[in-house]
Coordinates of C-alpha atoms and ligand atoms in Angstrom, one line a residue:
M1 CA -172.2 5.4 -62.0
S2 CA -168.7 6.8 -62.2
H3 CA -167.7 10.3 -61.2
K4 CA -168.5 13.0 -63.7
I5 CA -165.5 14.2 -65.6
S6 CA -165.8 17.8 -66.7
L7 CA -164.0 19.8 -69.3
S8 CA -162.8 22.7 -67.2
E9 CA -164.3 22.7 -63.7
S10 CA -163.1 25.0 -61.0
T11 CA -164.0 24.5 -57.4
I12 CA -163.8 26.6 -54.2
N13 CA -163.2 24.5 -51.0
I14 CA -164.6 26.4 -48.1
D15 CA -164.2 23.8 -45.4
M16 CA -163.5 20.1 -45.0
E17 CA -167.1 19.1 -45.5
T18 CA -168.5 21.3 -48.3
S19 CA -167.2 21.9 -51.7
F20 CA -168.9 24.1 -54.4
S21 CA -168.7 22.8 -57.9
S22 CA -168.9 25.6 -60.4
I23 CA -171.1 23.6 -62.7
D24 CA -172.9 21.0 -60.6
G25 CA -176.4 22.3 -59.8
G26 CA -176.7 20.6 -56.4
F27 CA -177.1 23.7 -54.2
V28 CA -179.0 25.6 -56.9
N29 CA -181.6 22.9 -57.1
Q30 CA -181.8 22.7 -53.3
F31 CA -182.3 26.5 -53.0
E32 CA -185.1 26.3 -55.6
Q33 CA -186.7 23.5 -53.7
T34 CA -186.5 25.4 -50.4
L35 CA -188.4 28.2 -52.0
E36 CA -190.9 25.9 -53.7
E37 CA -191.6 24.4 -50.3
Y38 CA -192.0 27.9 -48.9
Y39 CA -194.6 28.6 -51.5
Q40 CA -196.3 25.2 -50.7
Q41 CA -195.5 23.8 -54.2
E42 CA -197.8 26.3 -55.8
K43 CA -195.0 28.0 -57.7
K44 CA -191.9 27.1 -59.7
I45 CA -188.7 28.9 -58.7
V46 CA -185.7 29.8 -60.9
A47 CA -182.5 30.8 -59.0
L48 CA -180.7 33.7 -60.7
N49 CA -177.7 36.0 -60.0
S50 CA -179.9 39.0 -59.2
G51 CA -183.4 40.3 -58.8
T52 CA -182.7 42.6 -61.8
A53 CA -182.1 39.5 -64.0
A54 CA -185.3 38.0 -62.7
I55 CA -187.3 41.1 -63.8
H56 CA -185.5 41.0 -67.2
L57 CA -186.5 37.3 -67.7
A58 CA -190.1 38.0 -66.5
L59 CA -190.3 40.6 -69.3
I60 CA -188.9 38.2 -71.9
L61 CA -191.3 35.5 -70.8
S62 CA -194.1 38.0 -71.0
G63 CA -193.2 38.6 -74.7
V64 CA -192.1 42.2 -74.2
E65 CA -190.1 43.3 -77.3
E66 CA -188.6 46.4 -78.8
G67 CA -191.1 49.3 -78.9
D68 CA -193.7 47.6 -76.5
E69 CA -195.0 49.7 -73.6
V70 CA -194.7 48.5 -70.0
L71 CA -196.7 50.1 -67.2
C72 CA -194.4 50.6 -64.2
Q73 CA -194.7 51.9 -60.7
S74 CA -192.7 55.2 -60.5
F75 CA -192.0 55.1 -56.8
T76 CA -189.4 52.3 -56.7
Y77 CA -185.7 51.4 -57.0
V78 CA -184.2 51.8 -60.5
A79 CA -183.8 48.0 -61.0
T80 CA -187.6 47.7 -61.5
V81 CA -187.3 49.8 -64.6
S82 CA -183.8 49.1 -66.2
P83 CA -184.8 45.7 -67.6
I84 CA -187.6 47.4 -69.6
I85 CA -184.9 49.5 -71.3
Y86 CA -182.7 46.4 -71.8
Q87 CA -185.6 45.0 -73.9
K88 CA -185.7 48.3 -75.8
A89 CA -189.3 48.7 -74.6
I90 CA -190.9 51.9 -73.3
P91 CA -191.7 52.4 -69.6
V92 CA -195.0 54.2 -68.8
F93 CA -194.8 55.4 -65.2
I94 CA -197.7 55.3 -62.8
D95 CA -198.1 57.3 -59.5
S96 CA -198.6 55.8 -56.1
E97 CA -201.6 56.1 -53.7
N98 CA -201.2 57.5 -50.1
E99 CA -202.0 54.4 -48.1
T100 CA -199.4 51.8 -49.2
W101 CA -197.2 54.3 -51.2
N102 CA -197.4 51.7 -54.1
M103 CA -199.0 51.7 -57.5
C104 CA -202.3 53.6 -57.6
P105 CA -204.9 51.2 -59.2
V106 CA -207.0 54.2 -60.4
Q107 CA -204.1 55.8 -62.2
L108 CA -203.2 52.4 -63.6
E109 CA -206.6 52.0 -65.2
L110 CA -206.7 55.6 -66.5
A111 CA -203.3 55.0 -68.1
I112 CA -204.4 51.7 -69.7
K113 CA -207.5 53.3 -71.2
D114 CA -205.4 56.2 -72.5
R115 CA -202.7 54.0 -74.0
I116 CA -205.4 51.8 -75.7
A117 CA -207.1 55.0 -77.1
K118 CA -203.7 55.9 -78.6
G119 CA -203.5 52.5 -80.2
R120 CA -200.7 51.4 -77.9
K121 CA -202.0 48.7 -75.6
P122 CA -199.4 47.9 -72.9
K123 CA -197.7 44.5 -72.9
A124 CA -197.1 44.2 -69.2
I125 CA -197.5 45.8 -65.8
I126 CA -194.8 45.9 -63.1
F127 CA -195.9 46.8 -59.6
V128 CA -193.8 46.9 -56.4
H129 CA -194.2 46.3 -52.7
S130 CA -191.9 49.2 -51.7
Y131 CA -190.2 48.9 -48.3
G132 CA -192.1 45.5 -47.9
M133 CA -195.5 47.1 -47.8
P134 CA -198.0 45.1 -49.9
A135 CA -199.6 47.2 -52.7
K136 CA -203.4 47.2 -53.2
I137 CA -203.1 43.8 -54.8
D138 CA -206.8 42.9 -55.4
E139 CA -207.4 46.1 -57.2
I140 CA -204.2 45.9 -59.3
V141 CA -204.9 42.2 -60.2
A142 CA -208.5 43.1 -61.2
V143 CA -207.3 45.8 -63.6
S144 CA -204.7 43.5 -65.1
R145 CA -207.3 40.7 -65.7
K146 CA -209.9 43.2 -67.0
Y147 CA -207.6 44.3 -69.7
K148 CA -205.7 41.0 -70.1
I149 CA -202.3 42.5 -69.5
T150 CA -199.5 40.3 -68.0
L151 CA -198.8 41.3 -64.4
I152 CA -195.2 41.2 -62.9
E153 CA -194.9 41.5 -59.2
D154 CA -191.6 43.0 -58.0
A155 CA -191.5 41.5 -54.4
A156 CA -187.7 42.2 -54.1
E157 CA -188.3 43.9 -50.8
A158 CA -191.3 41.9 -49.7
L159 CA -190.0 38.4 -48.7
G160 CA -192.3 37.5 -45.7
S161 CA -194.9 40.1 -46.4
E162 CA -198.5 38.9 -46.8
Y163 CA -201.7 40.2 -48.3
K164 CA -205.0 38.6 -47.1
G165 CA -202.9 35.8 -45.6
K166 CA -201.1 35.0 -48.8
K167 CA -197.4 35.5 -49.5
C168 CA -196.3 38.4 -51.6
G169 CA -194.6 37.3 -54.8
T170 CA -197.4 34.9 -55.7
F171 CA -200.0 37.3 -57.0
G172 CA -198.6 38.2 -60.4
D173 CA -198.3 36.1 -63.6
F174 CA -194.6 36.3 -62.6
G175 CA -193.0 37.4 -59.3
I176 CA -189.4 38.2 -58.4
L177 CA -187.4 38.3 -55.2
S178 CA -184.0 39.7 -54.5
F179 CA -181.3 38.2 -52.3
N180 CA -179.0 41.2 -52.5
N181 CA -176.9 42.3 -49.5
N182 CA -179.4 44.7 -48.1
K183 CA -182.6 42.6 -48.4
I184 CA -184.3 40.4 -45.8
V185 CA -182.3 37.3 -46.7
T186 CA -179.1 37.6 -48.7
T187 CA -177.1 35.2 -50.8
L188 CA -174.5 38.0 -51.2
G189 CA -176.1 38.8 -54.6
G190 CA -178.9 36.8 -56.1
G191 CA -182.6 36.7 -57.0
V192 CA -185.3 34.4 -58.1
L193 CA -188.0 34.3 -60.7
I194 CA -191.3 33.0 -59.4
C195 CA -193.4 31.4 -62.1
K196 CA -196.5 29.1 -62.5
T197 CA -195.4 26.2 -64.7
E198 CA -192.5 23.9 -65.2
E199 CA -192.5 25.0 -68.9
E200 CA -192.0 28.6 -67.9
K201 CA -189.2 27.6 -65.4
Q202 CA -187.4 25.6 -68.1
K203 CA -187.7 28.5 -70.6
A204 CA -186.3 30.9 -67.9
I205 CA -183.3 28.6 -67.2
F206 CA -182.7 28.3 -71.0
Y207 CA -182.4 32.1 -71.3
A208 CA -180.4 32.3 -68.1
T209 CA -177.8 29.9 -69.4
Q210 CA -176.9 31.6 -72.7
A211 CA -179.9 30.0 -74.6
R212 CA -177.7 27.0 -75.3
E213 CA -179.6 24.3 -77.4
N214 CA -179.9 20.9 -75.8
V215 CA -177.4 19.1 -78.0
N216 CA -173.9 17.7 -77.4
Y217 CA -172.1 20.7 -78.9
Y218 CA -172.5 24.4 -78.5
Q219 CA -175.4 25.5 -80.7
Y220 CA -177.5 28.6 -80.5
K221 CA -180.7 29.8 -82.2
E222 CA -181.3 32.7 -79.8
I223 CA -179.4 35.1 -77.6
G224 CA -179.5 34.4 -73.9
F225 CA -177.8 35.7 -70.8
N226 CA -175.4 34.6 -68.1
Y227 CA -178.0 35.0 -65.3
R228 CA -178.0 31.7 -63.4
M229 CA -177.3 31.7 -59.6
N230 CA -173.9 30.1 -58.7
S231 CA -173.8 27.2 -56.3
F232 CA -171.9 29.1 -53.6
A233 CA -174.6 31.8 -53.5
A234 CA -177.2 29.0 -53.4
F235 CA -175.5 27.3 -50.5
I236 CA -175.6 30.6 -48.6
G237 CA -179.2 30.9 -49.5
V238 CA -180.2 27.5 -48.3
S239 CA -178.5 28.1 -45.0
E240 CA -179.8 31.7 -44.5
F241 CA -183.3 30.9 -45.5
K242 CA -183.6 28.9 -42.3
K243 CA -183.2 32.1 -40.3
L244 CA -186.1 33.9 -42.2
A245 CA -188.4 33.9 -39.1
D246 CA -185.7 35.5 -37.0
Y247 CA -184.9 38.1 -39.6
L248 CA -188.6 39.0 -39.9
K249 CA -189.0 39.2 -36.1
G250 CA -186.0 41.6 -36.0
R251 CA -187.6 43.9 -38.6
L252 CA -190.9 43.8 -36.8
D253 CA -189.3 44.6 -33.4
I254 CA -187.5 47.6 -34.9
N255 CA -190.8 48.8 -36.5
S256 CA -192.6 48.4 -33.1
F257 CA -189.9 50.5 -31.4
Y258 CA -190.5 53.3 -33.9
K259 CA -194.2 52.9 -33.7
K260 CA -194.1 53.2 -29.9
H261 CA -191.8 56.2 -29.7
L262 CA -192.8 58.2 -32.7
R263 CA -196.5 58.3 -31.8
V264 CA -196.0 61.5 -29.8
F265 CA -194.8 63.5 -32.8
S266 CA -198.1 64.6 -34.5
N267 CA -196.4 65.6 -37.8
I268 CA -194.5 62.3 -38.2
T269 CA -196.4 59.5 -40.1
L270 CA -194.8 56.1 -39.9
L271 CA -195.7 53.9 -42.9
K272 CA -198.1 51.3 -41.5
N273 CA -200.4 48.5 -42.7
P274 CA -203.6 50.2 -43.9
S275 CA -205.8 47.4 -42.6
I276 CA -205.7 43.8 -41.4
D277 CA -205.5 42.6 -45.0
F278 CA -201.9 44.0 -45.2
S279 CA -198.9 42.5 -43.4
S280 CA -195.6 44.3 -44.2
N281 CA -192.3 42.6 -43.4
H282 CA -191.2 46.1 -42.4
W283 CA -188.0 45.7 -44.5
L284 CA -187.4 49.4 -43.9
S285 CA -189.3 51.6 -41.4
C286 CA -190.2 54.8 -43.2
I287 CA -191.6 58.1 -42.1
S288 CA -193.0 61.1 -43.8
I289 CA -193.0 64.5 -42.1
D290 CA -195.9 66.9 -42.6
E291 CA -195.1 70.6 -42.1
K292 CA -195.3 74.1 -43.6
S293 CA -193.1 74.0 -46.7
T294 CA -190.7 76.5 -45.3
K295 CA -189.4 74.6 -42.2
N296 CA -187.3 71.9 -43.9
T297 CA -187.6 69.6 -40.8
R298 CA -186.9 66.5 -42.9
D299 CA -183.6 67.9 -44.3
K300 CA -182.6 69.1 -40.8
L301 CA -183.3 65.6 -39.4
M302 CA -181.2 64.1 -42.2
D303 CA -178.3 66.4 -41.4
C304 CA -178.6 65.6 -37.8
F305 CA -178.4 61.9 -38.6
I306 CA -175.4 62.4 -40.8
Q307 CA -173.6 64.4 -38.0
N308 CA -174.3 61.6 -35.6
N309 CA -173.0 59.0 -38.0
I310 CA -176.4 57.4 -38.5
E311 CA -177.1 56.2 -42.0
C312 CA -180.5 57.1 -43.4
R313 CA -182.0 57.9 -46.8
F314 CA -184.7 59.9 -48.5
L315 CA -187.6 57.9 -49.8
W316 CA -187.2 56.9 -53.5
K317 CA -186.9 59.7 -56.0
P318 CA -189.7 58.7 -58.4
M319 CA -188.5 57.2 -61.7
H320 CA -190.5 59.7 -63.8
L321 CA -188.4 62.5 -62.3
Q322 CA -185.1 60.8 -63.0
P323 CA -182.9 62.5 -65.7
V324 CA -182.3 59.1 -67.3
F325 CA -186.0 58.4 -67.8
K326 CA -186.9 61.9 -69.0
G327 CA -189.6 62.0 -71.7
Y328 CA -191.4 58.8 -70.9
P329 CA -195.1 59.0 -70.3
Y330 CA -196.4 59.4 -66.7
Y331 CA -199.9 59.1 -65.3
G332 CA -200.6 60.5 -61.9
A333 CA -200.5 63.5 -59.6
E334 CA -197.7 64.3 -57.1
I335 CA -198.1 61.6 -54.5
A336 CA -194.8 59.9 -55.2
E337 CA -193.1 63.2 -55.6
N338 CA -194.4 64.4 -52.2
L339 CA -193.2 61.3 -50.5
F340 CA -189.7 62.0 -52.0
N341 CA -189.9 65.6 -50.6
K342 CA -191.2 64.7 -47.2
G343 CA -190.0 61.2 -46.3
L344 CA -187.1 59.3 -44.8
C345 CA -186.1 55.7 -44.4
L346 CA -185.0 55.1 -40.9
P347 CA -182.2 52.6 -40.0
S348 CA -183.9 49.1 -39.9
G349 CA -181.2 46.5 -40.0
V350 CA -181.6 43.5 -37.7
N351 CA -178.3 44.1 -36.0
L352 CA -179.3 47.4 -34.5
S353 CA -178.9 47.4 -30.7
E354 CA -181.1 49.1 -28.1
N355 CA -178.4 51.7 -27.8
D356 CA -178.5 52.4 -31.6
L357 CA -182.2 52.8 -31.5
E358 CA -182.0 55.2 -28.6
R359 CA -179.4 57.2 -30.5
I360 CA -181.7 57.4 -33.5
L361 CA -184.5 58.5 -31.3
S362 CA -182.6 61.2 -29.6
S363 CA -181.7 62.8 -33.0
I364 CA -185.4 62.8 -33.8
K365 CA -186.3 64.4 -30.5
K366 CA -183.7 67.0 -31.0
I367 CA -185.0 68.1 -34.4
L368 CA -188.7 67.7 -33.8
Ligands
LIG401 C1 -183.3 45.2 -54.8 C2 -184.4 45.5 -55.7 C3 -184.4 45.0 -57.0 C4 -183.2 44.3 -57.7 O1 -182.6 43.3 -57.1 P1 -181.1 43.0 -57.3 O2 -180.9 41.7 -56.7 O3 -180.3 44.1 -56.5 O4 -180.8 43.0 -58.7 C5 -185.5 45.2 -57.8 N1 -186.5 45.9 -57.4 C6 -186.6 46.4 -56.1 C7 -187.8 47.1 -55.7 C8 -185.5 46.2 -55.3 O5 -185.5 46.8 -54.0

């Protein structure tokens, strides 16, 4: 067959061996195959330009439309929620539980019962494995099945995490991963949708490529998006994915360091697997600090880190407390809110040196 002649193709030539066609799907397909292999061919993968786009397409494939309600974990990054608003749907926020810090299955069921009683049965549930810690998956899946509500699993932070020996991202009707810069593996911006059937995959690709009809001219019956992963990102993904085991070991080693050295501080709780069913990738090592409300130890520790040029963050500010989401329903107590008031994410990048870790530890010793 002769070489494909394209209308207006641009290429980037990185080195003598590899060129990246802007329209040829070679590396994109390869990246998808890499992930389909990783999930033992049980799932279909769609490569996209962000995890946020993947959540948006999961909502579209779940049939979420204007005015529909979507139950959503409050303790998360904003990108879990924004796509609900893109669909002009209504987020209904759910509190966390204290063991995994993720969606509380009890509050989830209370919320569903109440929404149904109000004549507003939710269209979908989005739960999250925050900081890589698997949520109480069995309980959440059971609730979603009992009420026949589509379950979307935001595993953006949980590549490599497992629950009962099974990989996170595979438990929902749809799952998503992010390959943004700060995640376990990066494509310098990217994400994937994890779905069950080839039909769902093709539908997702259709919406990710402007909903262009399959004819020889530009014809459209629906509005789509420019969400497909580009081949340069996919190339990076294929190559970076080979290092997944190393990256996971790096995160685990950092968590082990904190575990070993923070044990002596009785008022510091390091987020840890609640039982052998849970296996976090320890994307971020996180602590919460218990104290009398007047002492402000957490804030002092944060200030000390900043003075010592150590980057660190508070835990998520819950979405139901965000000004932009004011007025949407919320079911729960103050578990997520307390985590925000008491907690810190410690530096957890795989390039931290022994020296860096000792510096972090000496700040903690100084304040506590
Ligand atoms: C990073 C992240 C996303 C979004 O991924 P992007 O690739 O940055 O769009 C969604 N949810 C959670 C929990 C995340 O951490």
